[in-house]
PDB file of C-alpha atoms in Angstrom:
ATOM      1  CA  UNK A 140    -160.639  37.324-128.006  1.00 47.00           C
ATOM      2  CA  UNK A 141    -158.922  36.962-125.594  1.00 45.00           C
ATOM      3  CA  UNK A 142    -158.014  39.830-124.265  1.00 49.00           C
ATOM      4  CA  UNK A 143    -154.349  39.796-118.461  1.00 39.00           C
ATOM      5  CA  UNK A 144    -155.759  40.843-115.368  1.00 34.00           C
ATOM      6  CA  UNK A 145    -154.485  43.956-113.819  1.00 29.00           C
ATOM      7  CA  UNK A 146    -151.554  42.339-112.118  1.00 28.00           C
ATOM      8  CA  UNK A 147    -152.699  42.462-108.479  1.00 28.00           C
ATOM      9  CA  UNK A 148    -155.953  40.768-109.434  1.00 28.00           C
ATOM     10  CA  UNK A 149    -154.126  38.214-111.570  1.00 31.00           C
ATOM     11  CA  UNK A 150    -151.923  37.195-108.651  1.00 31.00           C
ATOM     12  CA  UNK A 151    -154.957  36.847-106.417  1.00 28.00           C
ATOM     13  CA  UNK A 152    -156.754  34.672-108.916  1.00 32.00           C
ATOM     14  CA  UNK A 153    -153.734  32.495-109.519  1.00 34.00           C
ATOM     15  CA  UNK A 154    -153.347  32.010-105.795  1.00 32.00           C
ATOM     16  CA  UNK A 155    -157.021  31.156-105.324  1.00 32.00           C
ATOM     17  CA  UNK A 156    -157.545  28.885-108.270  1.00 37.00           C
ATOM     18  CA  UNK A 157    -158.769  25.915-106.240  1.00 38.00           C
ATOM     19  CA  UNK A 158    -161.493  28.008-104.636  1.00 37.00           C
ATOM     20  CA  UNK A 159    -162.398  29.671-107.922  1.00 40.00           C
ATOM     21  CA  UNK A 160    -162.978  26.359-109.607  1.00 43.00           C
ATOM     22  CA  UNK A 161    -165.921  25.583-107.340  1.00 41.00           C
ATOM     23  CA  UNK A 162    -167.857  28.589-108.654  1.00 40.00           C
ATOM     24  CA  UNK A 163    -168.656  27.745-112.231  1.00 45.00           C
ATOM     25  CA  UNK A 164    -171.384  27.779-114.769  1.00 47.00           C
ATOM     26  CA  UNK A 165    -171.548  25.429-117.694  1.00 50.00           C
ATOM     27  CA  UNK A 166    -171.075  27.728-120.677  1.00 57.00           C
ATOM     28  CA  UNK A 167    -172.979  25.656-123.224  1.00 68.00           C
ATOM     29  CA  UNK A 168    -176.173  25.210-121.208  1.00 56.00           C
ATOM     30  CA  UNK A 169    -176.326  28.184-118.858  1.00 50.00           C
ATOM     31  CA  UNK A 170    -176.790  25.756-115.935  1.00 49.00           C
ATOM     32  CA  UNK A 171    -174.619  25.729-112.831  1.00 42.00           C
ATOM     33  CA  UNK A 172    -172.307  22.859-112.005  1.00 42.00           C
ATOM     34  CA  UNK A 173    -169.981  21.921-109.191  1.00 40.00           C
ATOM     35  CA  UNK A 174    -166.345  21.098-109.794  1.00 40.00           C
ATOM     36  CA  UNK A 175    -164.251  18.563-107.959  1.00 43.00           C
ATOM     37  CA  UNK A 176    -160.955  20.374-108.361  1.00 43.00           C
ATOM     38  CA  UNK A 177    -157.927  18.289-109.173  1.00 40.00           C
ATOM     39  CA  UNK A 178    -159.772  15.609-111.151  1.00 40.00           C
ATOM     40  CA  UNK A 179    -158.912  16.843-114.630  1.00 44.00           C
ATOM     41  CA  UNK A 180    -155.995  15.489-116.623  1.00 44.00           C
ATOM     42  CA  UNK A 181    -154.849  13.278-113.773  1.00 46.00           C
ATOM     43  CA  UNK A 182    -158.169  11.524-113.358  1.00 45.00           C
ATOM     44  CA  UNK A 183    -157.157   8.467-115.324  1.00 49.00           C
ATOM     45  CA  UNK A 184    -160.557   8.458-117.013  1.00 54.00           C
ATOM     46  CA  UNK A 185    -159.659   9.003-120.644  1.00 74.00           C
ATOM     47  CA  UNK A 186    -163.332   9.508-121.570  1.00 91.00           C
ATOM     48  CA  UNK A 187    -163.898  12.415-119.171  1.00 94.00           C
ATOM     49  CA  UNK A 188    -162.678  15.878-120.151  1.00 97.00           C
ATOM     50  CA  UNK A 189    -162.945  19.350-118.633  1.00 97.00           C
ATOM     51  CA  UNK A 190    -162.907  22.397-120.910  1.00 98.00           C
ATOM     52  CA  UNK A 191    -162.719  25.989-119.660  1.00 97.00           C
ATOM     53  CA  UNK A 192    -164.621  28.799-121.384  1.00 96.00           C
ATOM     54  CA  UNK A 193    -164.528  32.534-120.751  1.00 90.00           C
ATOM     55  CA  UNK A 194    -168.069  33.853-120.608  1.00 82.00           C
ATOM     56  CA  UNK A 195    -168.923  36.495-123.183  1.00 80.00           C
ATOM     57  CA  UNK A 196    -166.088  35.683-125.577  1.00 86.00           C
ATOM     58  CA  UNK A 197    -168.217  34.525-128.441  1.00 89.00           C
ATOM     59  CA  UNK A 198    -165.702  32.634-130.560  1.00 92.00           C
ATOM     60  CA  UNK A 199    -164.681  30.783-127.383  1.00 95.00           C
ATOM     61  CA  UNK A 200    -168.284  29.851-126.614  1.00 94.00           C
ATOM     62  CA  UNK A 201    -168.780  28.745-130.219  1.00 96.00           C
ATOM     63  CA  UNK A 202    -165.667  26.552-130.353  1.00 97.00           C
ATOM     64  CA  UNK A 203    -166.258  25.100-126.892  1.00 98.00           C
ATOM     65  CA  UNK A 204    -169.897  24.175-127.436  1.00 97.00           C
ATOM     66  CA  UNK A 205    -169.013  22.774-130.845  1.00 98.00           C
ATOM     67  CA  UNK A 206    -166.377  20.452-129.364  1.00 98.00           C
ATOM     68  CA  UNK A 207    -168.518  19.532-126.382  1.00 98.00           C
ATOM     69  CA  UNK A 208    -171.120  18.221-128.811  1.00 98.00           C
ATOM     70  CA  UNK A 209    -168.556  16.481-131.033  1.00 98.00           C
ATOM     71  CA  UNK A 210    -166.864  14.778-128.099  1.00 98.00           C
ATOM     72  CA  UNK A 211    -170.139  13.721-126.512  1.00 97.00           C
ATOM     73  CA  UNK A 212    -171.203  12.241-129.828  1.00 97.00           C
ATOM     74  CA  UNK A 213    -167.988  10.211-129.632  1.00 97.00           C
ATOM     75  CA  UNK A 214    -168.834   8.918-126.175  1.00 97.00           C
ATOM     76  CA  UNK A 215    -166.909  11.372-124.036  1.00 97.00           C
ATOM     77  CA  UNK A 216    -168.235  13.044-120.902  1.00 96.00           C
ATOM     78  CA  UNK A 217    -167.441  16.757-121.134  1.00 97.00           C
ATOM     79  CA  UNK A 218    -167.699  19.315-118.350  1.00 96.00           C
ATOM     80  CA  UNK A 219    -167.548  22.934-119.576  1.00 96.00           C
ATOM     81  CA  UNK A 220    -166.650  25.435-116.878  1.00 94.00           C
ATOM     82  CA  UNK A 221    -166.931  29.222-117.114  1.00 93.00           C
ATOM     83  CA  UNK A 222    -163.873  30.886-115.635  1.00 93.00           C
ATOM     84  CA  UNK A 223    -162.035  34.155-116.042  1.00 90.00           C
ATOM     85  CA  UNK A 224    -158.976  34.048-118.241  1.00 91.00           C
ATOM     86  CA  UNK A 225    -156.415  34.041-115.379  1.00 92.00           C
ATOM     87  CA  UNK A 226    -158.134  31.098-113.675  1.00 95.00           C
ATOM     88  CA  UNK A 227    -158.446  29.323-117.016  1.00 96.00           C
ATOM     89  CA  UNK A 228    -154.700  29.340-117.722  1.00 97.00           C
ATOM     90  CA  UNK A 229    -153.885  28.443-114.098  1.00 97.00           C
ATOM     91  CA  UNK A 230    -156.454  25.632-114.099  1.00 97.00           C
ATOM     92  CA  UNK A 231    -155.099  24.094-117.297  1.00 98.00           C
ATOM     93  CA  UNK A 232    -151.499  24.425-116.096  1.00 98.00           C
ATOM     94  CA  UNK A 233    -152.416  22.732-112.774  1.00 97.00           C
ATOM     95  CA  UNK A 234    -154.346  19.950-114.562  1.00 96.00           C
ATOM     96  CA  UNK A 235    -157.616  20.936-112.954  1.00 96.00           C
ATOM     97  CA  UNK A 236    -158.830  21.692-116.462  1.00 97.00           C
ATOM     98  CA  UNK A 237    -157.838  19.657-119.531  1.00 97.00           C
ATOM     99  CA  UNK A 238    -158.364  22.112-122.374  1.00 98.00           C
ATOM    100  CA  UNK A 239    -158.879  25.730-123.304  1.00 98.00           C
ATOM    101  CA  UNK A 240    -159.853  26.344-126.926  1.00 98.00           C
ATOM    102  CA  UNK A 241    -159.397  30.107-127.322  1.00 96.00           C
ATOM    103  CA  UNK A 242    -155.814  30.998-126.375  1.00 96.00           C
ATOM    104  CA  UNK A 243    -154.704  33.973-128.471  1.00 93.00           C
ATOM    105  CA  UNK A 244    -151.014  33.471-129.147  1.00 95.00           C
ATOM    106  CA  UNK A 245    -148.318  34.569-129.462  1.00 93.00           C
ATOM    107  CA  UNK A 246    -149.300  38.109-128.302  1.00 88.00           C
ATOM    108  CA  UNK A 247    -152.605  38.652-126.516  1.00 87.00           C
ATOM    109  CA  UNK A 248    -152.188  35.952-123.845  1.00 91.00           C
ATOM    110  CA  UNK A 249    -148.394  36.170-123.765  1.00 91.00           C
ATOM    111  CA  UNK A 250    -148.406  37.170-120.083  1.00 90.00           C
ATOM    112  CA  UNK A 251    -149.987  33.846-119.103  1.00 95.00           C
ATOM    113  CA  UNK A 252    -147.872  31.854-121.526  1.00 96.00           C
ATOM    114  CA  UNK A 253    -144.647  33.334-120.138  1.00 96.00           C
ATOM    115  CA  UNK A 254    -145.743  32.481-116.593  1.00 97.00           C
ATOM    116  CA  UNK A 255    -147.273  29.036-117.194  1.00 98.00           C
ATOM    117  CA  UNK A 256    -146.130  27.844-120.631  1.00 97.00           C
ATOM    118  CA  UNK A 257    -143.797  25.186-119.183  1.00 98.00           C
ATOM    119  CA  UNK A 258    -146.885  23.411-117.785  1.00 98.00           C
ATOM    120  CA  UNK A 259    -148.946  23.779-120.960  1.00 98.00           C
ATOM    121  CA  UNK A 260    -149.119  22.197-124.389  1.00 98.00           C
ATOM    122  CA  UNK A 261    -150.106  23.916-127.641  1.00 98.00           C
ATOM    123  CA  UNK A 262    -152.325  21.383-129.377  1.00 98.00           C
ATOM    124  CA  UNK A 263    -153.167  23.298-132.545  1.00 97.00           C
ATOM    125  CA  UNK A 264    -154.289  26.584-134.114  1.00 98.00           C
ATOM    126  CA  UNK A 265    -157.837  26.642-135.496  1.00 97.00           C
ATOM    127  CA  UNK A 266    -158.348  30.242-136.648  1.00 96.00           C
ATOM    128  CA  UNK A 267    -156.038  32.869-138.146  1.00 94.00           C
ATOM    129  CA  UNK A 268    -155.649  35.820-138.329  1.00 92.00           C
ATOM    130  CA  UNK A 269    -157.230  36.865-135.026  1.00 91.00           C
ATOM    131  CA  UNK A 270    -156.791  40.570-134.395  1.00 92.00           C
ATOM    132  CA  UNK A 271    -157.632  43.151-131.723  1.00 94.00           C
ATOM    133  CA  UNK A 272    -158.855  46.608-132.642  1.00 96.00           C
ATOM    134  CA  UNK A 273    -160.923  49.703-131.966  1.00 98.00           C
ATOM    135  CA  UNK A 274    -164.193  49.776-133.903  1.00 98.00           C
ATOM    136  CA  UNK A 275    -166.786  52.445-134.691  1.00 98.00           C
ATOM    137  CA  UNK A 276    -170.085  52.374-136.642  1.00 98.00           C
ATOM    138  CA  UNK A 277    -169.783  52.980-140.372  1.00 98.00           C
ATOM    139  CA  UNK A 278    -171.911  56.148-140.129  1.00 98.00           C
ATOM    140  CA  UNK A 279    -169.029  57.824-138.235  1.00 98.00           C
ATOM    141  CA  UNK A 280    -167.605  59.098-141.488  1.00 96.00           C
ATOM    142  CA  UNK A 281    -164.786  61.325-140.295  1.00 96.00           C
ATOM    143  CA  UNK A 282    -162.968  58.779-138.117  1.00 98.00           C
ATOM    144  CA  UNK A 283    -161.182  56.040-140.027  1.00 98.00           C
ATOM    145  CA  UNK A 284    -157.936  55.508-138.118  1.00 98.00           C
ATOM    146  CA  UNK A 285    -157.078  55.302-134.431  1.00 98.00           C
ATOM    147  CA  UNK A 286    -155.103  58.506-134.924  1.00 98.00           C
ATOM    148  CA  UNK A 287    -158.332  60.262-136.013  1.00 98.00           C
ATOM    149  CA  UNK A 288    -159.772  59.731-132.514  1.00 98.00           C
ATOM    150  CA  UNK A 289    -157.429  62.373-131.112  1.00 97.00           C
ATOM    151  CA  UNK A 290    -159.360  65.287-132.610  1.00 97.00           C
ATOM    152  CA  UNK A 291    -162.843  63.786-132.115  1.00 98.00           C
ATOM    153  CA  UNK A 292    -162.867  63.047-128.384  1.00 98.00           C
ATOM    154  CA  UNK A 293    -165.938  65.198-127.695  1.00 97.00           C
ATOM    155  CA  UNK A 294    -167.860  63.341-130.414  1.00 97.00           C
ATOM    156  CA  UNK A 295    -167.427  60.107-128.416  1.00 98.00           C
ATOM    157  CA  UNK A 296    -167.864  61.720-124.992  1.00 97.00           C
ATOM    158  CA  UNK A 297    -164.207  61.046-124.277  1.00 98.00           C
ATOM    159  CA  UNK A 298    -164.987  57.381-123.750  1.00 98.00           C
ATOM    160  CA  UNK A 299    -163.709  54.128-125.253  1.00 98.00           C
ATOM    161  CA  UNK A 300    -166.089  51.359-124.228  1.00 98.00           C
ATOM    162  CA  UNK A 301    -164.065  48.369-123.112  1.00 97.00           C
ATOM    163  CA  UNK A 302    -164.645  44.819-121.921  1.00 94.00           C
ATOM    164  CA  UNK A 303    -163.427  42.715-118.965  1.00 89.00           C
ATOM    165  CA  UNK A 304    -160.533  44.388-117.100  1.00 88.00           C
ATOM    166  CA  UNK A 305    -158.533  41.145-117.153  1.00 82.00           C
ATOM    167  CA  UNK A 306    -158.478  40.811-120.917  1.00 85.00           C
ATOM    168  CA  UNK A 307    -155.353  41.175-123.043  1.00 87.00           C
ATOM    169  CA  UNK A 308    -157.363  43.473-125.298  1.00 93.00           C
ATOM    170  CA  UNK A 309    -157.831  45.930-122.411  1.00 94.00           C
ATOM    171  CA  UNK A 310    -154.173  45.625-121.397  1.00 92.00           C
ATOM    172  CA  UNK A 311    -152.936  46.406-124.883  1.00 94.00           C
ATOM    173  CA  UNK A 312    -155.436  49.230-125.373  1.00 97.00           C
ATOM    174  CA  UNK A 313    -154.461  50.797-122.027  1.00 96.00           C
ATOM    175  CA  UNK A 314    -150.693  50.184-122.107  1.00 95.00           C
ATOM    176  CA  UNK A 315    -149.853  50.316-125.828  1.00 96.00           C
ATOM    177  CA  UNK A 316    -152.537  51.821-128.055  1.00 98.00           C
ATOM    178  CA  UNK A 317    -153.649  54.842-125.995  1.00 98.00           C
ATOM    179  CA  UNK A 318    -150.062  56.009-125.278  1.00 98.00           C
ATOM    180  CA  UNK A 319    -148.983  55.417-128.893  1.00 98.00           C
ATOM    181  CA  UNK A 320    -151.743  57.657-130.250  1.00 98.00           C
ATOM    182  CA  UNK A 321    -151.723  60.252-127.431  1.00 98.00           C
ATOM    183  CA  UNK A 322    -155.266  59.364-126.282  1.00 98.00           C
ATOM    184  CA  UNK A 323    -154.702  59.058-122.525  1.00 96.00           C
ATOM    185  CA  UNK A 324    -155.542  62.699-121.765  1.00 96.00           C
ATOM    186  CA  UNK A 325    -158.623  62.799-123.979  1.00 97.00           C
ATOM    187  CA  UNK A 326    -160.277  59.395-123.433  1.00 98.00           C
ATOM    188  CA  UNK A 327    -161.228  57.155-120.543  1.00 98.00           C
ATOM    189  CA  UNK A 328    -161.103  53.414-121.231  1.00 98.00           C
ATOM    190  CA  UNK A 329    -164.159  52.073-119.414  1.00 97.00           C
ATOM    191  CA  UNK A 330    -164.036  48.571-117.928  1.00 95.00           C
ATOM    192  CA  UNK A 331    -167.216  46.548-118.273  1.00 91.00           C
ATOM    193  CA  UNK A 332    -167.999  43.157-119.783  1.00 91.00           C
ATOM    194  CA  UNK A 333    -168.229  41.902-123.327  1.00 90.00           C
ATOM    195  CA  UNK A 334    -172.010  41.654-123.082  1.00 90.00           C
ATOM    196  CA  UNK A 335    -172.274  45.212-121.697  1.00 95.00           C
ATOM    197  CA  UNK A 336    -169.997  46.536-124.459  1.00 96.00           C
ATOM    198  CA  UNK A 337    -172.097  44.837-127.125  1.00 95.00           C
ATOM    199  CA  UNK A 338    -175.296  46.127-125.567  1.00 96.00           C
ATOM    200  CA  UNK A 339    -173.957  49.705-125.579  1.00 97.00           C
ATOM    201  CA  UNK A 340    -172.810  49.287-129.163  1.00 98.00           C
ATOM    202  CA  UNK A 341    -176.190  48.065-130.377  1.00 97.00           C
ATOM    203  CA  UNK A 342    -178.090  50.713-128.400  1.00 98.00           C
ATOM    204  CA  UNK A 343    -175.985  53.572-129.811  1.00 98.00           C
ATOM    205  CA  UNK A 344    -176.198  52.193-133.348  1.00 98.00           C
ATOM    206  CA  UNK A 345    -179.997  52.099-133.049  1.00 98.00           C
ATOM    207  CA  UNK A 346    -179.825  55.820-132.163  1.00 98.00           C
ATOM    208  CA  UNK A 347    -177.061  56.494-134.723  1.00 97.00           C
ATOM    209  CA  UNK A 348    -174.855  57.881-131.936  1.00 98.00           C
ATOM    210  CA  UNK A 349    -171.046  57.849-132.257  1.00 98.00           C
ATOM    211  CA  UNK A 350    -169.402  55.152-130.140  1.00 98.00           C
ATOM    212  CA  UNK A 351    -165.938  53.584-130.119  1.00 98.00           C
ATOM    213  CA  UNK A 352    -165.450  50.134-128.611  1.00 98.00           C
ATOM    214  CA  UNK A 353    -162.701  47.592-128.081  1.00 97.00           C
ATOM    215  CA  UNK A 354    -163.454  44.590-130.267  1.00 96.00           C
ATOM    216  CA  UNK A 355    -161.769  41.708-132.049  1.00 93.00           C
ATOM    217  CA  UNK A 356    -162.029  39.547-135.124  1.00 89.00           C
ATOM    218  CA  UNK A 357    -163.467  37.012-135.533  1.00 86.00           C
ATOM    219  CA  UNK A 358    -166.726  38.275-134.070  1.00 89.00           C
ATOM    220  CA  UNK A 359    -170.343  37.911-135.146  1.00 87.00           C
ATOM    221  CA  UNK A 360    -170.896  41.679-134.647  1.00 91.00           C
ATOM    222  CA  UNK A 361    -169.129  42.431-137.937  1.00 89.00           C
ATOM    223  CA  UNK A 362    -171.672  40.339-139.831  1.00 83.00           C
ATOM    224  CA  UNK A 363    -174.693  41.725-137.990  1.00 87.00           C
ATOM    225  CA  UNK A 364    -173.900  45.424-137.400  1.00 94.00           C
ATOM    226  CA  UNK A 365    -172.639  48.322-139.605  1.00 97.00           C
ATOM    227  CA  UNK A 366    -169.102  48.449-138.227  1.00 97.00           C
ATOM    228  CA  UNK A 367    -165.643  49.450-139.380  1.00 97.00           C
ATOM    229  CA  UNK A 368    -162.272  48.737-137.831  1.00 97.00           C
ATOM    230  CA  UNK A 369    -160.114  51.804-137.257  1.00 98.00           C
ATOM    231  CA  UNK A 370    -156.750  51.439-138.968  1.00 97.00           C
ATOM    232  CA  UNK A 371    -153.892  50.898-136.544  1.00 97.00           C
ATOM    233  CA  UNK A 372    -151.248  52.715-138.588  1.00 97.00           C
ATOM    234  CA  UNK A 373    -148.617  52.420-135.825  1.00 97.00           C
ATOM    235  CA  UNK A 374    -149.180  48.737-135.224  1.00 95.00           C
ATOM    236  CA  UNK A 375    -149.828  49.362-131.536  1.00 96.00           C
ATOM    237  CA  UNK A 376    -151.938  46.210-131.161  1.00 94.00           C
ATOM    238  CA  UNK A 377    -149.111  44.134-132.652  1.00 91.00           C
ATOM    239  CA  UNK A 378    -149.362  41.438-135.287  1.00 90.00           C
ATOM    240  CA  UNK A 379    -152.510  39.299-135.439  1.00 92.00           C
ATOM    241  CA  UNK A 380    -152.641  36.178-133.283  1.00 94.00           C
ATOM    242  CA  UNK A 381    -153.881  32.679-133.907  1.00 96.00           C
ATOM    243  CA  UNK A 382    -156.719  31.200-131.878  1.00 96.00           C
ATOM    244  CA  UNK A 383    -155.202  28.030-130.432  1.00 98.00           C
ATOM    245  CA  UNK A 384    -156.154  25.021-128.363  1.00 98.00           C
ATOM    246  CA  UNK A 385    -153.964  24.722-125.262  1.00 98.00           C
ATOM    247  CA  UNK A 386    -153.942  21.766-122.882  1.00 98.00           C
ATOM    248  CA  UNK A 387    -152.289  20.519-119.733  1.00 98.00           C
ATOM    249  CA  UNK A 388    -148.752  19.264-120.291  1.00 97.00           C
ATOM    250  CA  UNK A 389    -148.901  15.684-121.526  1.00 97.00           C
ATOM    251  CA  UNK A 390    -152.467  15.892-122.844  1.00 97.00           C
ATOM    252  CA  UNK A 391    -151.600  14.578-126.311  1.00 97.00           C
ATOM    253  CA  UNK A 392    -149.864  11.545-124.809  1.00 96.00           C
ATOM    254  CA  UNK A 393    -152.806  10.854-122.476  1.00 96.00           C
ATOM    255  CA  UNK A 394    -155.508  11.561-125.084  1.00 96.00           C
ATOM    256  CA  UNK A 395    -153.957  10.905-128.534  1.00 96.00           C
ATOM    257  CA  UNK A 396    -157.316  10.448-130.268  1.00 96.00           C
ATOM    258  CA  UNK A 397    -158.764  13.781-129.096  1.00 97.00           C
ATOM    259  CA  UNK A 398    -155.449  15.594-129.651  1.00 97.00           C
ATOM    260  CA  UNK A 399    -155.398  14.307-133.231  1.00 97.00           C
ATOM    261  CA  UNK A 400    -158.907  15.585-133.875  1.00 98.00           C
ATOM    262  CA  UNK A 401    -158.090  18.994-132.378  1.00 98.00           C
ATOM    263  CA  UNK A 402    -154.927  19.287-134.494  1.00 98.00           C
ATOM    264  CA  UNK A 403    -157.181  18.918-137.578  1.00 98.00           C
ATOM    265  CA  UNK A 404    -159.706  21.497-136.316  1.00 98.00           C
ATOM    266  CA  UNK A 405    -159.881  24.587-138.587  1.00 97.00           C
ATOM    267  CA  UNK A 406    -162.637  27.152-139.120  1.00 96.00           C
ATOM    268  CA  UNK A 407    -162.892  29.802-141.807  1.00 92.00           C
ATOM    269  CA  UNK A 408    -164.335  33.221-141.049  1.00 86.00           C
ATOM    270  CA  UNK A 409    -167.623  32.278-142.747  1.00 87.00           C
ATOM    271  CA  UNK A 410    -167.860  28.969-140.871  1.00 93.00           C
ATOM    272  CA  UNK A 411    -167.215  30.571-137.500  1.00 93.00           C
ATOM    273  CA  UNK A 412    -169.545  33.455-138.317  1.00 88.00           C
ATOM    274  CA  UNK A 413    -172.386  31.089-139.201  1.00 91.00           C
ATOM    275  CA  UNK A 414    -171.897  29.170-135.947  1.00 94.00           C
ATOM    276  CA  UNK A 415    -171.798  32.361-133.855  1.00 91.00           C
ATOM    277  CA  UNK A 416    -174.921  33.755-135.520  1.00 88.00           C
ATOM    278  CA  UNK A 417    -176.760  30.476-134.973  1.00 94.00           C
ATOM    279  CA  UNK A 418    -175.862  30.636-131.283  1.00 93.00           C
ATOM    280  CA  UNK A 419    -177.149  34.212-131.194  1.00 88.00           C
ATOM    281  CA  UNK A 420    -180.410  33.158-132.820  1.00 91.00           C
ATOM    282  CA  UNK A 421    -180.974  30.272-130.388  1.00 94.00           C
ATOM    283  CA  UNK A 422    -180.342  32.489-127.371  1.00 91.00           C
ATOM    284  CA  UNK A 423    -178.631  32.052-124.020  1.00 88.00           C
ATOM    285  CA  UNK A 424    -178.925  28.582-122.594  1.00 91.00           C
ATOM    286  CA  UNK A 425    -179.384  27.018-126.027  1.00 95.00           C
ATOM    287  CA  UNK A 426    -175.760  27.184-127.237  1.00 94.00           C
ATOM    288  CA  UNK A 427    -175.447  23.406-127.281  1.00 95.00           C
ATOM    289  CA  UNK A 428    -178.570  23.101-129.386  1.00 96.00           C
ATOM    290  CA  UNK A 429    -177.071  25.576-131.871  1.00 97.00           C
ATOM    291  CA  UNK A 430    -173.797  23.632-132.019  1.00 97.00           C
ATOM    292  CA  UNK A 431    -175.676  20.414-132.718  1.00 97.00           C
ATOM    293  CA  UNK A 432    -177.625  22.044-135.540  1.00 98.00           C
ATOM    294  CA  UNK A 433    -174.460  23.577-137.007  1.00 98.00           C
ATOM    295  CA  UNK A 434    -172.778  20.173-136.998  1.00 98.00           C
ATOM    296  CA  UNK A 435    -175.719  18.628-138.855  1.00 98.00           C
ATOM    297  CA  UNK A 436    -175.411  21.321-141.547  1.00 97.00           C
ATOM    298  CA  UNK A 437    -171.605  21.001-141.777  1.00 98.00           C
ATOM    299  CA  UNK A 438    -171.091  17.279-141.214  1.00 98.00           C
ATOM    300  CA  UNK A 439    -168.521  16.977-144.001  1.00 97.00           C
ATOM    301  CA  UNK A 440    -166.407  19.701-142.409  1.00 98.00           C
ATOM    302  CA  UNK A 441    -166.641  18.061-138.987  1.00 98.00           C
ATOM    303  CA  UNK A 442    -165.861  14.630-140.411  1.00 98.00           C
ATOM    304  CA  UNK A 443    -162.668  16.031-141.945  1.00 98.00           C
ATOM    305  CA  UNK A 444    -161.417  16.828-138.410  1.00 98.00           C
ATOM    306  CA  UNK A 445    -162.169  13.349-137.069  1.00 97.00           C
ATOM    307  CA  UNK A 446    -159.870  11.341-139.336  1.00 88.00           C
TER     308      UNK A 446
END
């Protein structure tokens, strides 16, 4: 997760949401798609749904592609649109998008909830606990807490490898964690993307080089790579969130069947991990294929949500 724009950028994105919604990529297929903004929750077509996904946030991709397949199997037409997190919340609040499946509440996405919560609906929580952290490879033996970073800055080149600048994870790392542990003078928090962070992590692990990254759980990287979470002894990241489905205000009344299914939606760490790894194995552009295969292997679990 998720993981708030630096405020000037956030305001710009909120103000330009209509334009932003024409520049999308379908997250579950890798193909581009056009968007007729304003046709979401107000369309009157109860069998057509629009779901936003934030590219590179793996649990979001997994949950979104999973539900795209489930809903299409039930006869729904589903458009998945890749947006940044600010545009996602604004789009759902303005009913240009129906659903977002990876809202981290109550903490990580609190900025958006405070601004737009009156126009949103919390449909249900599907994963808990979801936490933000700093992570290093397990072979970095002498660094086990965030506080330990203070005396090992040169070992990491004075760099914490981050993700998208607009994420709540970056905001909390920059505004809460680094000041709490006195790291601002010794480390630079680099802004990049989730995919670039993961690439740097895997490259340095292959070379057994020390690296510290911003990361979150759930994430497939913990099952695939030798990683350890640095203990946050001061609680600077706050209490863990829940990954929740949020919708435009009135969604449950307009779509009671889908809302009921989503309220039942729960994934364990192992279930989500297996779905994320399957998506990794299939590769970019084949996420939907992976979701379909995962459903076939976990039909009983899926059926339990569709009662």
